[in-house]
Amino acid sequence: MDNITLENYKISLNYIKKLRTHFAKTYPIDYKVGQVYQGNVDYSYFPFTPTSLKSQKLKIVIIFDHIKMLFEICLAGQNRQIQKEYWQMFKDSDWNKYHIPATLEGFSIVEHILIEHPNFNDFDALNRHIETETMTFIKDIVNVLDV
């Protein structure tokens, strides 16, 4: 935790937990909302996946990078085989709406920055921004996959 203060870590982690609860309450039917994972002090994340993608063994993950102070979202596979299959499909296509990593070092198939240096003091505005960007990303991914 060299690059971040304990106080900032606690504030951002508390927000992520509230954001997860907001998504779980707002989208209880067509989405599966997982728990917040905080196994690494550099980032925390939770899955927020439409059932149509879950049936394809895919998931959407909302991530907060505590070092870079940004929220991002990504499409990920339930396992390495699924991840590689879909990553290759996106990599071989001419679709370029969002960033496709050059390699499969992480778990992202497709990724997008939701917001950099978020203002945690305005919970409602931050929620609206992240929710709008998240739903747009999901809609775009679902449309391109035609699920």
mmCIF file with all atom_site columns, C-alpha atoms in Angstrom:
data_model
loop_
_atom_site.group_PDB
_atom_site.id
_atom_site.type_symbol
_atom_site.label_atom_id
_atom_site.label_alt_id
_atom_site.label_comp_id
_atom_site.label_asym_id
_atom_site.label_entity_id
_atom_site.label_seq_id
_atom_site.pdbx_PDB_ins_code
_atom_site.Cartn_x
_atom_site.Cartn_y
_atom_site.Cartn_z
_atom_site.occupancy
_atom_site.B_iso_or_equiv
_atom_site.pdbx_formal_charge
_atom_site.auth_seq_id
_atom_site.auth_comp_id
_atom_site.auth_asym_id
_atom_site.auth_atom_id
_atom_site.pdbx_PDB_model_num
ATOM 1   C CA . MET A 1 1   ? 0.000   0.000   0.000   1.00 0.00 ? 1   MET A CA 1
ATOM 2   C CA . ASP A 1 2   ? 2.954   2.263   -0.675  1.00 0.00 ? 2   ASP A CA 1
ATOM 3   C CA . ASN A 1 3   ? 1.239   4.458   -3.274  1.00 0.00 ? 3   ASN A CA 1
ATOM 4   C CA . ILE A 1 4   ? -2.095  4.872   -1.503  1.00 0.00 ? 4   ILE A CA 1
ATOM 5   C CA . THR A 1 5   ? -3.022  5.928   1.995   1.00 0.00 ? 5   THR A CA 1
ATOM 6   C CA . LEU A 1 6   ? -4.984  3.658   4.270   1.00 0.00 ? 6   LEU A CA 1
ATOM 7   C CA . GLU A 1 7   ? -7.685  6.329   4.519   1.00 0.00 ? 7   GLU A CA 1
ATOM 8   C CA . ASN A 1 8   ? -8.087  6.560   0.725   1.00 0.00 ? 8   ASN A CA 1
ATOM 9   C CA . TYR A 1 9   ? -8.163  2.781   0.491   1.00 0.00 ? 9   TYR A CA 1
ATOM 10  C CA . LYS A 1 10  ? -10.956 2.590   3.079   1.00 0.00 ? 10  LYS A CA 1
ATOM 11  C CA . ILE A 1 11  ? -12.966 5.359   1.394   1.00 0.00 ? 11  ILE A CA 1
ATOM 12  C CA . SER A 1 12  ? -12.744 3.741   -2.040  1.00 0.00 ? 12  SER A CA 1
ATOM 13  C CA . LEU A 1 13  ? -13.459 0.250   -0.704  1.00 0.00 ? 13  LEU A CA 1
ATOM 14  C CA . ASN A 1 14  ? -16.492 1.540   1.201   1.00 0.00 ? 14  ASN A CA 1
ATOM 15  C CA . TYR A 1 15  ? -17.761 3.181   -1.986  1.00 0.00 ? 15  TYR A CA 1
ATOM 16  C CA . ILE A 1 16  ? -17.280 -0.010  -4.020  1.00 0.00 ? 16  ILE A CA 1
ATOM 17  C CA . LYS A 1 17  ? -19.355 -1.934  -1.479  1.00 0.00 ? 17  LYS A CA 1
ATOM 18  C CA . LYS A 1 18  ? -22.126 0.683   -1.698  1.00 0.00 ? 18  LYS A CA 1
ATOM 19  C CA . LEU A 1 19  ? -21.961 0.623   -5.506  1.00 0.00 ? 19  LEU A CA 1
ATOM 20  C CA . ARG A 1 20  ? -22.302 -3.165  -5.493  1.00 0.00 ? 20  ARG A CA 1
ATOM 21  C CA . THR A 1 21  ? -25.339 -2.900  -3.195  1.00 0.00 ? 21  THR A CA 1
ATOM 22  C CA . HIS A 1 22  ? -26.841 -0.254  -5.492  1.00 0.00 ? 22  HIS A CA 1
ATOM 23  C CA . PHE A 1 23  ? -26.489 -2.544  -8.527  1.00 0.00 ? 23  PHE A CA 1
ATOM 24  C CA . ALA A 1 24  ? -27.889 -5.530  -6.624  1.00 0.00 ? 24  ALA A CA 1
ATOM 25  C CA . LYS A 1 25  ? -30.977 -3.561  -5.539  1.00 0.00 ? 25  LYS A CA 1
ATOM 26  C CA . THR A 1 26  ? -31.501 -1.803  -8.883  1.00 0.00 ? 26  THR A CA 1
ATOM 27  C CA . TYR A 1 27  ? -31.045 -4.871  -11.104 1.00 0.00 ? 27  TYR A CA 1
ATOM 28  C CA . PRO A 1 28  ? -32.259 -7.866  -9.064  1.00 0.00 ? 28  PRO A CA 1
ATOM 29  C CA . ILE A 1 29  ? -33.724 -9.940  -11.908 1.00 0.00 ? 29  ILE A CA 1
ATOM 30  C CA . ASP A 1 30  ? -31.715 -9.950  -15.146 1.00 0.00 ? 30  ASP A CA 1
ATOM 31  C CA . TYR A 1 31  ? -28.263 -9.605  -13.555 1.00 0.00 ? 31  TYR A CA 1
ATOM 32  C CA . LYS A 1 32  ? -26.060 -11.650 -11.276 1.00 0.00 ? 32  LYS A CA 1
ATOM 33  C CA . VAL A 1 33  ? -24.130 -9.460  -8.835  1.00 0.00 ? 33  VAL A CA 1
ATOM 34  C CA . GLY A 1 34  ? -21.173 -11.102 -7.113  1.00 0.00 ? 34  GLY A CA 1
ATOM 35  C CA . GLN A 1 35  ? -19.342 -10.205 -3.949  1.00 0.00 ? 35  GLN A CA 1
ATOM 36  C CA . VAL A 1 36  ? -16.653 -7.549  -3.706  1.00 0.00 ? 36  VAL A CA 1
ATOM 37  C CA . TYR A 1 37  ? -13.204 -9.115  -3.995  1.00 0.00 ? 37  TYR A CA 1
ATOM 38  C CA . GLN A 1 38  ? -10.400 -7.298  -2.256  1.00 0.00 ? 38  GLN A CA 1
ATOM 39  C CA . GLY A 1 39  ? -7.704  -9.946  -2.204  1.00 0.00 ? 39  GLY A CA 1
ATOM 40  C CA . ASN A 1 40  ? -5.149  -7.559  -3.661  1.00 0.00 ? 40  ASN A CA 1
ATOM 41  C CA . VAL A 1 41  ? -4.591  -4.089  -2.181  1.00 0.00 ? 41  VAL A CA 1
ATOM 42  C CA . ASP A 1 42  ? -3.948  -2.684  -5.669  1.00 0.00 ? 42  ASP A CA 1
ATOM 43  C CA . TYR A 1 43  ? -7.513  -3.251  -6.864  1.00 0.00 ? 43  TYR A CA 1
ATOM 44  C CA . SER A 1 44  ? -10.984 -4.350  -5.761  1.00 0.00 ? 44  SER A CA 1
ATOM 45  C CA . TYR A 1 45  ? -13.753 -5.611  -8.012  1.00 0.00 ? 45  TYR A CA 1
ATOM 46  C CA . PHE A 1 46  ? -17.135 -7.268  -8.266  1.00 0.00 ? 46  PHE A CA 1
ATOM 47  C CA . PRO A 1 47  ? -18.895 -9.080  -11.098 1.00 0.00 ? 47  PRO A CA 1
ATOM 48  C CA . PHE A 1 48  ? -22.113 -7.581  -12.492 1.00 0.00 ? 48  PHE A CA 1
ATOM 49  C CA . THR A 1 49  ? -23.260 -9.858  -15.270 1.00 0.00 ? 49  THR A CA 1
ATOM 50  C CA . PRO A 1 50  ? -26.428 -10.016 -17.355 1.00 0.00 ? 50  PRO A CA 1
ATOM 51  C CA . THR A 1 51  ? -27.890 -13.522 -17.434 1.00 0.00 ? 51  THR A CA 1
ATOM 52  C CA . SER A 1 52  ? -27.502 -13.596 -21.233 1.00 0.00 ? 52  SER A CA 1
ATOM 53  C CA . LEU A 1 53  ? -23.719 -13.339 -20.873 1.00 0.00 ? 53  LEU A CA 1
ATOM 54  C CA . LYS A 1 54  ? -23.590 -15.704 -17.912 1.00 0.00 ? 54  LYS A CA 1
ATOM 55  C CA . SER A 1 55  ? -25.125 -18.419 -20.085 1.00 0.00 ? 55  SER A CA 1
ATOM 56  C CA . GLN A 1 56  ? -22.203 -17.875 -22.513 1.00 0.00 ? 56  GLN A CA 1
ATOM 57  C CA . LYS A 1 57  ? -19.766 -18.409 -19.587 1.00 0.00 ? 57  LYS A CA 1
ATOM 58  C CA . LEU A 1 58  ? -18.840 -14.716 -19.681 1.00 0.00 ? 58  LEU A CA 1
ATOM 59  C CA . LYS A 1 59  ? -18.992 -12.048 -16.994 1.00 0.00 ? 59  LYS A CA 1
ATOM 60  C CA . ILE A 1 60  ? -18.755 -8.305  -16.637 1.00 0.00 ? 60  ILE A CA 1
ATOM 61  C CA . VAL A 1 61  ? -16.405 -7.074  -13.915 1.00 0.00 ? 61  VAL A CA 1
ATOM 62  C CA . ILE A 1 62  ? -16.353 -3.582  -12.375 1.00 0.00 ? 62  ILE A CA 1
ATOM 63  C CA . ILE A 1 63  ? -12.883 -2.843  -11.034 1.00 0.00 ? 63  ILE A CA 1
ATOM 64  C CA . PHE A 1 64  ? -11.419 -0.060  -8.928  1.00 0.00 ? 64  PHE A CA 1
ATOM 65  C CA . ASP A 1 65  ? -7.667  0.364   -9.312  1.00 0.00 ? 65  ASP A CA 1
ATOM 66  C CA . HIS A 1 66  ? -6.511  1.831   -5.987  1.00 0.00 ? 66  HIS A CA 1
ATOM 67  C CA . ILE A 1 67  ? -3.102  2.778   -7.408  1.00 0.00 ? 67  ILE A CA 1
ATOM 68  C CA . LYS A 1 68  ? -4.287  4.566   -10.567 1.00 0.00 ? 68  LYS A CA 1
ATOM 69  C CA . MET A 1 69  ? -7.462  5.829   -8.821  1.00 0.00 ? 69  MET A CA 1
ATOM 70  C CA . LEU A 1 70  ? -9.829  4.781   -11.570 1.00 0.00 ? 70  LEU A CA 1
ATOM 71  C CA . PHE A 1 71  ? -12.848 2.613   -12.224 1.00 0.00 ? 71  PHE A CA 1
ATOM 72  C CA . GLU A 1 72  ? -12.821 0.333   -15.201 1.00 0.00 ? 72  GLU A CA 1
ATOM 73  C CA . ILE A 1 73  ? -15.071 -2.347  -16.576 1.00 0.00 ? 73  ILE A CA 1
ATOM 74  C CA . CYS A 1 74  ? -14.206 -5.458  -18.507 1.00 0.00 ? 74  CYS A CA 1
ATOM 75  C CA . LEU A 1 75  ? -15.624 -8.487  -20.197 1.00 0.00 ? 75  LEU A CA 1
ATOM 76  C CA . ALA A 1 76  ? -14.049 -11.646 -18.763 1.00 0.00 ? 76  ALA A CA 1
ATOM 77  C CA . GLY A 1 77  ? -14.439 -15.382 -19.184 1.00 0.00 ? 77  GLY A CA 1
ATOM 78  C CA . GLN A 1 78  ? -15.389 -17.843 -16.448 1.00 0.00 ? 78  GLN A CA 1
ATOM 79  C CA . ASN A 1 79  ? -12.148 -19.696 -17.157 1.00 0.00 ? 79  ASN A CA 1
ATOM 80  C CA . ARG A 1 80  ? -8.974  -19.331 -19.227 1.00 0.00 ? 80  ARG A CA 1
ATOM 81  C CA . GLN A 1 81  ? -10.302 -21.403 -22.138 1.00 0.00 ? 81  GLN A CA 1
ATOM 82  C CA . ILE A 1 82  ? -13.448 -19.247 -22.524 1.00 0.00 ? 82  ILE A CA 1
ATOM 83  C CA . GLN A 1 83  ? -11.363 -16.111 -22.067 1.00 0.00 ? 83  GLN A CA 1
ATOM 84  C CA . LYS A 1 84  ? -8.935  -17.121 -24.799 1.00 0.00 ? 84  LYS A CA 1
ATOM 85  C CA . GLU A 1 85  ? -11.728 -18.110 -27.197 1.00 0.00 ? 85  GLU A CA 1
ATOM 86  C CA . TYR A 1 86  ? -13.590 -14.788 -26.905 1.00 0.00 ? 86  TYR A CA 1
ATOM 87  C CA . TRP A 1 87  ? -10.419 -12.693 -26.746 1.00 0.00 ? 87  TRP A CA 1
ATOM 88  C CA . GLN A 1 88  ? -9.255  -14.261 -30.013 1.00 0.00 ? 88  GLN A CA 1
ATOM 89  C CA . MET A 1 89  ? -12.659 -13.591 -31.560 1.00 0.00 ? 89  MET A CA 1
ATOM 90  C CA . PHE A 1 90  ? -12.491 -9.886  -30.617 1.00 0.00 ? 90  PHE A CA 1
ATOM 91  C CA . LYS A 1 91  ? -8.799  -9.647  -31.541 1.00 0.00 ? 91  LYS A CA 1
ATOM 92  C CA . ASP A 1 92  ? -9.449  -11.100 -35.022 1.00 0.00 ? 92  ASP A CA 1
ATOM 93  C CA . SER A 1 93  ? -12.408 -8.802  -35.672 1.00 0.00 ? 93  SER A CA 1
ATOM 94  C CA . ASP A 1 94  ? -12.402 -5.193  -36.815 1.00 0.00 ? 94  ASP A CA 1
ATOM 95  C CA . TRP A 1 95  ? -14.517 -4.167  -33.806 1.00 0.00 ? 95  TRP A CA 1
ATOM 96  C CA . ASN A 1 96  ? -12.690 -1.416  -31.938 1.00 0.00 ? 96  ASN A CA 1
ATOM 97  C CA . LYS A 1 97  ? -15.256 0.370   -29.816 1.00 0.00 ? 97  LYS A CA 1
ATOM 98  C CA . TYR A 1 98  ? -13.367 -0.539  -26.620 1.00 0.00 ? 98  TYR A CA 1
ATOM 99  C CA . HIS A 1 99  ? -9.820  -1.516  -25.773 1.00 0.00 ? 99  HIS A CA 1
ATOM 100 C CA . ILE A 1 100 ? -8.836  -5.128  -26.452 1.00 0.00 ? 100 ILE A CA 1
ATOM 101 C CA . PRO A 1 101 ? -5.661  -6.055  -24.549 1.00 0.00 ? 101 PRO A CA 1
ATOM 102 C CA . ALA A 1 102 ? -2.687  -7.062  -26.688 1.00 0.00 ? 102 ALA A CA 1
ATOM 103 C CA . THR A 1 103 ? -2.139  -10.185 -24.566 1.00 0.00 ? 103 THR A CA 1
ATOM 104 C CA . LEU A 1 104 ? -4.077  -12.331 -22.114 1.00 0.00 ? 104 LEU A CA 1
ATOM 105 C CA . GLU A 1 105 ? -1.920  -11.559 -19.074 1.00 0.00 ? 105 GLU A CA 1
ATOM 106 C CA . GLY A 1 106 ? -4.897  -10.406 -17.000 1.00 0.00 ? 106 GLY A CA 1
ATOM 107 C CA . PHE A 1 107 ? -8.488  -11.569 -17.174 1.00 0.00 ? 107 PHE A CA 1
ATOM 108 C CA . SER A 1 108 ? -9.835  -8.870  -19.528 1.00 0.00 ? 108 SER A CA 1
ATOM 109 C CA . ILE A 1 109 ? -11.158 -9.779  -22.956 1.00 0.00 ? 109 ILE A CA 1
ATOM 110 C CA . VAL A 1 110 ? -12.413 -6.236  -23.613 1.00 0.00 ? 110 VAL A CA 1
ATOM 111 C CA . GLU A 1 111 ? -11.939 -3.295  -21.228 1.00 0.00 ? 111 GLU A CA 1
ATOM 112 C CA . HIS A 1 112 ? -12.983 0.311   -20.760 1.00 0.00 ? 112 HIS A CA 1
ATOM 113 C CA . ILE A 1 113 ? -12.185 3.047   -18.246 1.00 0.00 ? 113 ILE A CA 1
ATOM 114 C CA . LEU A 1 114 ? -15.395 4.239   -16.578 1.00 0.00 ? 114 LEU A CA 1
ATOM 115 C CA . ILE A 1 115 ? -13.917 7.214   -14.703 1.00 0.00 ? 115 ILE A CA 1
ATOM 116 C CA . GLU A 1 116 ? -10.511 8.426   -13.590 1.00 0.00 ? 116 GLU A CA 1
ATOM 117 C CA . HIS A 1 117 ? -9.967  10.098  -10.211 1.00 0.00 ? 117 HIS A CA 1
ATOM 118 C CA . PRO A 1 118 ? -13.582 9.762   -9.031  1.00 0.00 ? 118 PRO A CA 1
ATOM 119 C CA . ASN A 1 119 ? -15.065 12.221  -6.556  1.00 0.00 ? 119 ASN A CA 1
ATOM 120 C CA . PHE A 1 120 ? -16.224 10.055  -3.669  1.00 0.00 ? 120 PHE A CA 1
ATOM 121 C CA . ASN A 1 121 ? -17.809 13.104  -1.998  1.00 0.00 ? 121 ASN A CA 1
ATOM 122 C CA . ASP A 1 122 ? -20.667 13.167  -4.537  1.00 0.00 ? 122 ASP A CA 1
ATOM 123 C CA . PHE A 1 123 ? -22.020 9.626   -4.229  1.00 0.00 ? 123 PHE A CA 1
ATOM 124 C CA . ASP A 1 124 ? -25.115 10.177  -6.382  1.00 0.00 ? 124 ASP A CA 1
ATOM 125 C CA . ALA A 1 125 ? -23.297 11.818  -9.304  1.00 0.00 ? 125 ALA A CA 1
ATOM 126 C CA . LEU A 1 126 ? -20.571 9.175   -9.238  1.00 0.00 ? 126 LEU A CA 1
ATOM 127 C CA . ASN A 1 127 ? -23.176 6.393   -9.148  1.00 0.00 ? 127 ASN A CA 1
ATOM 128 C CA . ARG A 1 128 ? -25.065 7.886   -12.101 1.00 0.00 ? 128 ARG A CA 1
ATOM 129 C CA . HIS A 1 129 ? -21.890 8.207   -14.147 1.00 0.00 ? 129 HIS A CA 1
ATOM 130 C CA . ILE A 1 130 ? -20.665 4.669   -13.416 1.00 0.00 ? 130 ILE A CA 1
ATOM 131 C CA . GLU A 1 131 ? -24.115 3.158   -13.915 1.00 0.00 ? 131 GLU A CA 1
ATOM 132 C CA . THR A 1 132 ? -24.628 4.921   -17.268 1.00 0.00 ? 132 THR A CA 1
ATOM 133 C CA . GLU A 1 133 ? -21.185 3.917   -18.547 1.00 0.00 ? 133 GLU A CA 1
ATOM 134 C CA . THR A 1 134 ? -21.642 0.347   -17.262 1.00 0.00 ? 134 THR A CA 1
ATOM 135 C CA . MET A 1 135 ? -25.001 -0.146  -18.919 1.00 0.00 ? 135 MET A CA 1
ATOM 136 C CA . THR A 1 136 ? -23.702 1.287   -22.219 1.00 0.00 ? 136 THR A CA 1
ATOM 137 C CA . PHE A 1 137 ? -20.690 -1.057  -22.131 1.00 0.00 ? 137 PHE A CA 1
ATOM 138 C CA . ILE A 1 138 ? -22.921 -4.061  -21.383 1.00 0.00 ? 138 ILE A CA 1
ATOM 139 C CA . LYS A 1 139 ? -25.386 -3.138  -24.137 1.00 0.00 ? 139 LYS A CA 1
ATOM 140 C CA . ASP A 1 140 ? -22.539 -2.782  -26.654 1.00 0.00 ? 140 ASP A CA 1
ATOM 141 C CA . ILE A 1 141 ? -21.000 -6.131  -25.672 1.00 0.00 ? 141 ILE A CA 1
ATOM 142 C CA . VAL A 1 142 ? -24.368 -7.946  -25.744 1.00 0.00 ? 142 VAL A CA 1
ATOM 143 C CA . ASN A 1 143 ? -25.142 -6.435  -29.164 1.00 0.00 ? 143 ASN A CA 1
ATOM 144 C CA . VAL A 1 144 ? -21.828 -7.433  -30.717 1.00 0.00 ? 144 VAL A CA 1
ATOM 145 C CA . LEU A 1 145 ? -22.116 -10.960 -29.305 1.00 0.00 ? 145 LEU A CA 1
ATOM 146 C CA . ASP A 1 146 ? -25.781 -11.106 -30.347 1.00 0.00 ? 146 ASP A CA 1
ATOM 147 C CA . VAL A 1 147 ? -26.891 -12.845 -27.119 1.00 0.00 ? 147 VAL A CA 1
#
